[in-house]
Amino acid sequence: MARTALPLAVVVADTGVAWLEGTSAGGLAAHAALTAVVMVLAARRPLVAFPLAVTLALLTGGALALLACTSYQAGRHVASRRDLTLTVVAAFAYPAVLLVPTQRLADEPWPALARIALLVALPLVAGVHLTRQAERLRRERRLHAERERLRERLRIAVDMHDSLGRWLSLVSVQAAALEVAPLPADQRPVARNLAHAARTAVDELHAVVATLRDSPGLDGVDELVEQFRRAGVAVTVERSGPARPLATGDAGHAAYRVVQEGLTNAARHAPGEPVAVSLTWEPDALLVGVANPTRGPVRDERGTGLVGLSERVRSAGGLLRVHVEPAGFRLVAMLPVAPDRVEAVP
């Protein structure tokens, strides 16, 4: 019902206008049929239907509702530069053919310009804008879902490490004590097998936890930034100082998470604003910063994401600071680098 309501309304509106202008019965039937065909085509091929609507409007001097509707739908489906070029050419053909040869633009400029704006320009721009906004929101939702998935993996890893790890470590210690205890000969193989099984369980637990906690390091920052750029976030990355190895792999993961959390907060609280990511190498530390302006009053909020991030940076031997200022929001993390090797002097 909803799919047929709009085409029917367009056909009735344009046919009614043609009837008021004194079009013959045969002309009304042809006009209604052509309008219906173009509207059906617009549902599947809007970029083809829009030039046809422009042509029909130029030939009949009407088709106003059809022109506005197909212009909006064409704007919603512009997906490439080629589509945009063809649509803009068709849009400019309407005033060029209709107004310039008849001098209507020079004689009555404002009604002519208003007609062009209301029937072609505004619907087309609105369609393009809404499509871009919808695509940006879809990408932001995908990024948010990925962030929540990684956070859930980290929570599972922490729970496994805190609960199972403690008990398995206790079993491993007790099994190791049995392995070296003075036991009867027939029980020694059992104690060795028990100790081996306990150590294997601990090793496998650590492997599983490491897999769940695994995340990209500094090498993944460029790809992360590119994902947010594709989502419509204006991100700049500034690097300074000679790069050095970080003290631990966890430090690299923490640096990646700082950038990810900062970009996510920026996309959520200040959409459309530029974000600056900085990676500054000092002699003894890497400074990771994410800064962006905000819209409206700035509130000092410490969500669960920032709390978990602070714990992760601290576990990697670093520090995290959150600066909430009138000009915007800034995350700064300091992560340790590997110490320089000192060659032994013979």
PDB file of C-alpha atoms in Angstrom, residues 37-218:
ATOM      1  CA  VAL A  37       5.761   4.598 -16.142  1.00  0.00           C
ATOM      2  CA  VAL A  38       8.419   7.038 -14.946  1.00  0.00           C
ATOM      3  CA  MET A  39       7.365   6.603 -11.305  1.00  0.00           C
ATOM      4  CA  VAL A  40       7.545   2.813 -11.597  1.00  0.00           C
ATOM      5  CA  LEU A  41      10.985   3.135 -13.157  1.00  0.00           C
ATOM      6  CA  ALA A  42      12.057   5.524 -10.377  1.00  0.00           C
ATOM      7  CA  ALA A  43      11.536   2.791  -7.804  1.00  0.00           C
ATOM      8  CA  ARG A  44      14.246   0.643  -9.451  1.00  0.00           C
ATOM      9  CA  ARG A  45      16.349   2.985 -11.599  1.00  0.00           C
ATOM     10  CA  PRO A  46      16.002   6.499 -10.144  1.00  0.00           C
ATOM     11  CA  LEU A  47      19.074   7.824 -11.983  1.00  0.00           C
ATOM     12  CA  VAL A  48      17.404   6.868 -15.278  1.00  0.00           C
ATOM     13  CA  ALA A  49      13.956   8.084 -14.251  1.00  0.00           C
ATOM     14  CA  PHE A  50      15.146  11.595 -13.369  1.00  0.00           C
ATOM     15  CA  PRO A  51      16.308  12.548 -16.930  1.00  0.00           C
ATOM     16  CA  LEU A  52      13.073  11.093 -18.283  1.00  0.00           C
ATOM     17  CA  ALA A  53      11.098  13.231 -15.843  1.00  0.00           C
ATOM     18  CA  VAL A  54      13.052  16.307 -16.946  1.00  0.00           C
ATOM     19  CA  THR A  55      12.279  15.475 -20.582  1.00  0.00           C
ATOM     20  CA  LEU A  56       8.574  15.002 -19.834  1.00  0.00           C
ATOM     21  CA  ALA A  57       8.480  18.273 -17.896  1.00  0.00           C
ATOM     22  CA  LEU A  58      10.088  20.136 -20.800  1.00  0.00           C
ATOM     23  CA  LEU A  59       7.743  18.600 -23.374  1.00  0.00           C
ATOM     24  CA  THR A  60       4.513  19.142 -21.444  1.00  0.00           C
ATOM     25  CA  GLY A  61       5.376  22.238 -19.409  1.00  0.00           C
ATOM     26  CA  GLY A  62       4.047  20.392 -16.347  1.00  0.00           C
ATOM     27  CA  ALA A  63       4.983  17.158 -14.527  1.00  0.00           C
ATOM     28  CA  LEU A  64       5.936  19.265 -11.517  1.00  0.00           C
ATOM     29  CA  ALA A  65       5.285  16.649  -8.844  1.00  0.00           C
ATOM     30  CA  LEU A  66       7.045  14.016 -10.945  1.00  0.00           C
ATOM     31  CA  LEU A  67      10.079  16.266 -11.354  1.00  0.00           C
ATOM     32  CA  ALA A  68      10.380  16.980  -7.621  1.00  0.00           C
ATOM     33  CA  CYS A  69       9.904  13.324  -6.644  1.00  0.00           C
ATOM     34  CA  THR A  70      12.384  11.867  -9.120  1.00  0.00           C
ATOM     35  CA  SER A  71      14.906  14.612  -8.310  1.00  0.00           C
ATOM     36  CA  TYR A  72      14.850  13.618  -4.640  1.00  0.00           C
ATOM     37  CA  GLN A  73      15.110   9.910  -5.417  1.00  0.00           C
ATOM     38  CA  ALA A  74      18.026  10.517  -7.796  1.00  0.00           C
ATOM     39  CA  GLY A  75      19.856  12.398  -5.050  1.00  0.00           C
ATOM     40  CA  ARG A  76      19.302   9.480  -2.655  1.00  0.00           C
ATOM     41  CA  HIS A  77      20.963   7.059  -5.084  1.00  0.00           C
ATOM     42  CA  VAL A  78      24.011   9.027  -6.228  1.00  0.00           C
ATOM     43  CA  ALA A  79      26.889   6.662  -5.436  1.00  0.00           C
ATOM     44  CA  SER A  80      29.748   7.802  -7.677  1.00  0.00           C
ATOM     45  CA  ARG A  81      31.117  10.814  -9.507  1.00  0.00           C
ATOM     46  CA  ARG A  82      29.639   9.491 -12.742  1.00  0.00           C
ATOM     47  CA  ASP A  83      26.170   9.314 -11.173  1.00  0.00           C
ATOM     48  CA  LEU A  84      26.580  12.820  -9.772  1.00  0.00           C
ATOM     49  CA  THR A  85      27.721  14.206 -13.138  1.00  0.00           C
ATOM     50  CA  LEU A  86      24.792  12.709 -15.046  1.00  0.00           C
ATOM     51  CA  THR A  87      22.323  13.903 -12.431  1.00  0.00           C
ATOM     52  CA  VAL A  88      23.713  17.449 -12.387  1.00  0.00           C
ATOM     53  CA  VAL A  89      23.650  17.598 -16.213  1.00  0.00           C
ATOM     54  CA  ALA A  90      20.001  16.537 -16.220  1.00  0.00           C
ATOM     55  CA  ALA A  91      19.224  19.079 -13.494  1.00  0.00           C
ATOM     56  CA  PHE A  92      20.835  21.944 -15.420  1.00  0.00           C
ATOM     57  CA  ALA A  93      19.086  20.890 -18.620  1.00  0.00           C
ATOM     58  CA  TYR A  94      15.734  21.823 -17.122  1.00  0.00           C
ATOM     59  CA  PRO A  95      16.377  25.576 -16.644  1.00  0.00           C
ATOM     60  CA  ALA A  96      18.615  25.743 -19.714  1.00  0.00           C
ATOM     61  CA  VAL A  97      15.968  24.423 -22.089  1.00  0.00           C
ATOM     62  CA  LEU A  98      12.863  25.774 -20.396  1.00  0.00           C
ATOM     63  CA  LEU A  99      13.879  29.294 -19.453  1.00  0.00           C
ATOM     64  CA  VAL A 100      16.773  30.599 -21.515  1.00  0.00           C
ATOM     65  CA  PRO A 101      15.260  30.313 -25.036  1.00  0.00           C
ATOM     66  CA  THR A 102      11.979  31.892 -23.940  1.00  0.00           C
ATOM     67  CA  GLN A 103      13.606  34.725 -21.982  1.00  0.00           C
ATOM     68  CA  ARG A 104      11.458  33.851 -18.976  1.00  0.00           C
ATOM     69  CA  LEU A 105      14.502  34.011 -16.723  1.00  0.00           C
ATOM     70  CA  ALA A 106      15.140  37.608 -17.778  1.00  0.00           C
ATOM     71  CA  ASP A 107      11.482  38.713 -17.746  1.00  0.00           C
ATOM     72  CA  GLU A 108      10.345  36.998 -14.528  1.00  0.00           C
ATOM     73  CA  PRO A 109      13.495  35.955 -12.668  1.00  0.00           C
ATOM     74  CA  TRP A 110      12.157  35.221  -9.176  1.00  0.00           C
ATOM     75  CA  PRO A 111       9.233  32.905 -10.084  1.00  0.00           C
ATOM     76  CA  ALA A 112      11.498  31.056 -12.506  1.00  0.00           C
ATOM     77  CA  LEU A 113      14.311  30.680  -9.980  1.00  0.00           C
ATOM     78  CA  ALA A 114      11.864  29.606  -7.277  1.00  0.00           C
ATOM     79  CA  ARG A 115      10.439  26.949  -9.576  1.00  0.00           C
ATOM     80  CA  ILE A 116      13.900  25.583 -10.338  1.00  0.00           C
ATOM     81  CA  ALA A 117      14.900  25.589  -6.674  1.00  0.00           C
ATOM     82  CA  LEU A 118      11.722  23.933  -5.387  1.00  0.00           C
ATOM     83  CA  LEU A 119      11.374  21.329  -8.112  1.00  0.00           C
ATOM     84  CA  VAL A 120      14.977  20.372  -8.845  1.00  0.00           C
ATOM     85  CA  ALA A 121      17.711  21.890  -6.689  1.00  0.00           C
ATOM     86  CA  LEU A 122      16.286  21.449  -3.187  1.00  0.00           C
ATOM     87  CA  PRO A 123      14.992  17.866  -3.647  1.00  0.00           C
ATOM     88  CA  LEU A 124      18.266  16.831  -5.276  1.00  0.00           C
ATOM     89  CA  VAL A 125      20.445  18.367  -2.543  1.00  0.00           C
ATOM     90  CA  ALA A 126      18.190  16.954   0.173  1.00  0.00           C
ATOM     91  CA  GLY A 127      18.449  13.457  -1.297  1.00  0.00           C
ATOM     92  CA  VAL A 128      22.249  13.599  -1.522  1.00  0.00           C
ATOM     93  CA  HIS A 129      22.584  14.995   2.005  1.00  0.00           C
ATOM     94  CA  LEU A 130      20.279  12.430   3.600  1.00  0.00           C
ATOM     95  CA  THR A 131      22.071   9.604   1.847  1.00  0.00           C
ATOM     96  CA  ARG A 132      25.454  10.805   3.102  1.00  0.00           C
ATOM     97  CA  GLN A 133      24.089  11.178   6.621  1.00  0.00           C
ATOM     98  CA  ALA A 134      22.562   7.706   6.587  1.00  0.00           C
ATOM     99  CA  GLU A 135      25.817   6.172   5.331  1.00  0.00           C
ATOM    100  CA  ARG A 136      27.812   7.970   8.026  1.00  0.00           C
ATOM    101  CA  LEU A 137      25.445   6.732  10.733  1.00  0.00           C
ATOM    102  CA  ARG A 138      25.701   3.157   9.441  1.00  0.00           C
ATOM    103  CA  ARG A 139      29.477   3.310   9.535  1.00  0.00           C
ATOM    104  CA  GLU A 140      29.456   4.776  13.030  1.00  0.00           C
ATOM    105  CA  ARG A 141      27.160   1.985  14.212  1.00  0.00           C
ATOM    106  CA  ARG A 142      29.508  -0.622  12.732  1.00  0.00           C
ATOM    107  CA  LEU A 143      32.486   0.988  14.465  1.00  0.00           C
ATOM    108  CA  HIS A 144      30.587   1.154  17.743  1.00  0.00           C
ATOM    109  CA  ALA A 145      29.563  -2.502  17.451  1.00  0.00           C
ATOM    110  CA  GLU A 146      33.180  -3.500  16.802  1.00  0.00           C
ATOM    111  CA  ARG A 147      34.312  -1.506  19.814  1.00  0.00           C
ATOM    112  CA  GLU A 148      31.715  -3.178  22.037  1.00  0.00           C
ATOM    113  CA  ARG A 149      32.705  -6.590  20.724  1.00  0.00           C
ATOM    114  CA  LEU A 150      36.347  -5.982  21.595  1.00  0.00           C
ATOM    115  CA  ARG A 151      35.372  -4.664  24.996  1.00  0.00           C
ATOM    116  CA  GLU A 152      33.336  -7.809  25.681  1.00  0.00           C
ATOM    117  CA  ARG A 153      36.300  -9.956  24.670  1.00  0.00           C
ATOM    118  CA  LEU A 154      38.477  -8.045  27.101  1.00  0.00           C
ATOM    119  CA  ARG A 155      35.922  -8.494  29.885  1.00  0.00           C
ATOM    120  CA  ILE A 156      35.827 -12.256  29.259  1.00  0.00           C
ATOM    121  CA  ALA A 157      39.602 -12.384  29.289  1.00  0.00           C
ATOM    122  CA  VAL A 158      39.805 -10.542  32.593  1.00  0.00           C
ATOM    123  CA  ASP A 159      37.144 -12.777  34.165  1.00  0.00           C
ATOM    124  CA  MET A 160      38.896 -15.936  33.002  1.00  0.00           C
ATOM    125  CA  HIS A 161      42.233 -14.710  34.241  1.00  0.00           C
ATOM    126  CA  ASP A 162      40.889 -13.659  37.638  1.00  0.00           C
ATOM    127  CA  SER A 163      38.743 -16.727  38.348  1.00  0.00           C
ATOM    128  CA  LEU A 164      40.139 -19.743  36.527  1.00  0.00           C
ATOM    129  CA  GLY A 165      43.725 -18.542  36.587  1.00  0.00           C
ATOM    130  CA  ARG A 166      43.862 -18.326  40.369  1.00  0.00           C
ATOM    131  CA  TRP A 167      42.535 -21.834  40.927  1.00  0.00           C
ATOM    132  CA  LEU A 168      44.594 -23.416  38.176  1.00  0.00           C
ATOM    133  CA  SER A 169      47.719 -21.787  39.524  1.00  0.00           C
ATOM    134  CA  LEU A 170      46.955 -23.199  42.968  1.00  0.00           C
ATOM    135  CA  VAL A 171      46.402 -26.678  41.511  1.00  0.00           C
ATOM    136  CA  SER A 172      49.656 -26.373  39.560  1.00  0.00           C
ATOM    137  CA  VAL A 173      51.618 -25.437  42.676  1.00  0.00           C
ATOM    138  CA  GLN A 174      50.165 -28.307  44.664  1.00  0.00           C
ATOM    139  CA  ALA A 175      50.762 -30.749  41.821  1.00  0.00           C
ATOM    140  CA  ALA A 176      54.375 -29.591  41.561  1.00  0.00           C
ATOM    141  CA  ALA A 177      54.774 -30.179  45.306  1.00  0.00           C
ATOM    142  CA  LEU A 178      53.430 -33.699  44.929  1.00  0.00           C
ATOM    143  CA  GLU A 179      55.801 -34.307  42.030  1.00  0.00           C
ATOM    144  CA  VAL A 180      58.874 -33.751  44.228  1.00  0.00           C
ATOM    145  CA  ALA A 181      57.410 -35.287  47.388  1.00  0.00           C
ATOM    146  CA  PRO A 182      58.609 -38.725  48.605  1.00  0.00           C
ATOM    147  CA  LEU A 183      55.822 -40.896  47.227  1.00  0.00           C
ATOM    148  CA  PRO A 184      55.587 -44.629  46.690  1.00  0.00           C
ATOM    149  CA  ALA A 185      56.925 -45.775  43.334  1.00  0.00           C
ATOM    150  CA  ASP A 186      53.499 -46.641  41.942  1.00  0.00           C
ATOM    151  CA  GLN A 187      52.158 -43.141  42.720  1.00  0.00           C
ATOM    152  CA  ARG A 188      55.021 -41.121  41.252  1.00  0.00           C
ATOM    153  CA  PRO A 189      53.832 -41.440  37.606  1.00  0.00           C
ATOM    154  CA  VAL A 190      50.377 -40.275  38.711  1.00  0.00           C
ATOM    155  CA  ALA A 191      51.868 -37.210  40.420  1.00  0.00           C
ATOM    156  CA  ARG A 192      53.970 -36.404  37.352  1.00  0.00           C
ATOM    157  CA  ASN A 193      50.952 -36.717  35.072  1.00  0.00           C
ATOM    158  CA  LEU A 194      48.909 -34.522  37.409  1.00  0.00           C
ATOM    159  CA  ALA A 195      51.627 -31.853  37.490  1.00  0.00           C
ATOM    160  CA  HIS A 196      51.975 -31.977  33.697  1.00  0.00           C
ATOM    161  CA  ALA A 197      48.195 -31.684  33.225  1.00  0.00           C
ATOM    162  CA  ALA A 198      48.043 -28.700  35.613  1.00  0.00           C
ATOM    163  CA  ARG A 199      50.871 -26.878  33.840  1.00  0.00           C
ATOM    164  CA  THR A 200      49.282 -27.598  30.452  1.00  0.00           C
ATOM    165  CA  ALA A 201      45.957 -26.223  31.674  1.00  0.00           C
ATOM    166  CA  VAL A 202      47.638 -23.031  32.901  1.00  0.00           C
ATOM    167  CA  ASP A 203      49.499 -22.606  29.599  1.00  0.00           C
ATOM    168  CA  GLU A 204      46.331 -23.140  27.565  1.00  0.00           C
ATOM    169  CA  LEU A 205      44.430 -20.670  29.750  1.00  0.00           C
ATOM    170  CA  HIS A 206      47.110 -18.045  29.158  1.00  0.00           C
ATOM    171  CA  ALA A 207      46.955 -18.742  25.403  1.00  0.00           C
ATOM    172  CA  VAL A 208      43.168 -18.346  25.334  1.00  0.00           C
ATOM    173  CA  VAL A 209      43.309 -15.143  27.376  1.00  0.00           C
ATOM    174  CA  ALA A 210      46.031 -13.769  25.123  1.00  0.00           C
ATOM    175  CA  THR A 211      43.858 -14.512  22.088  1.00  0.00           C
ATOM    176  CA  LEU A 212      40.837 -12.815  23.610  1.00  0.00           C
ATOM    177  CA  ARG A 213      42.875  -9.774  24.632  1.00  0.00           C
ATOM    178  CA  ASP A 214      44.690  -9.581  21.327  1.00  0.00           C
ATOM    179  CA  SER A 215      44.370  -6.268  19.536  1.00  0.00           C
ATOM    180  CA  PRO A 216      46.393  -4.389  16.946  1.00  0.00           C
ATOM    181  CA  GLY A 217      49.356  -2.364  18.089  1.00  0.00           C
ATOM    182  CA  LEU A 218      50.832   0.815  16.682  1.00  0.00           C
TER     183      LEU A 218
END
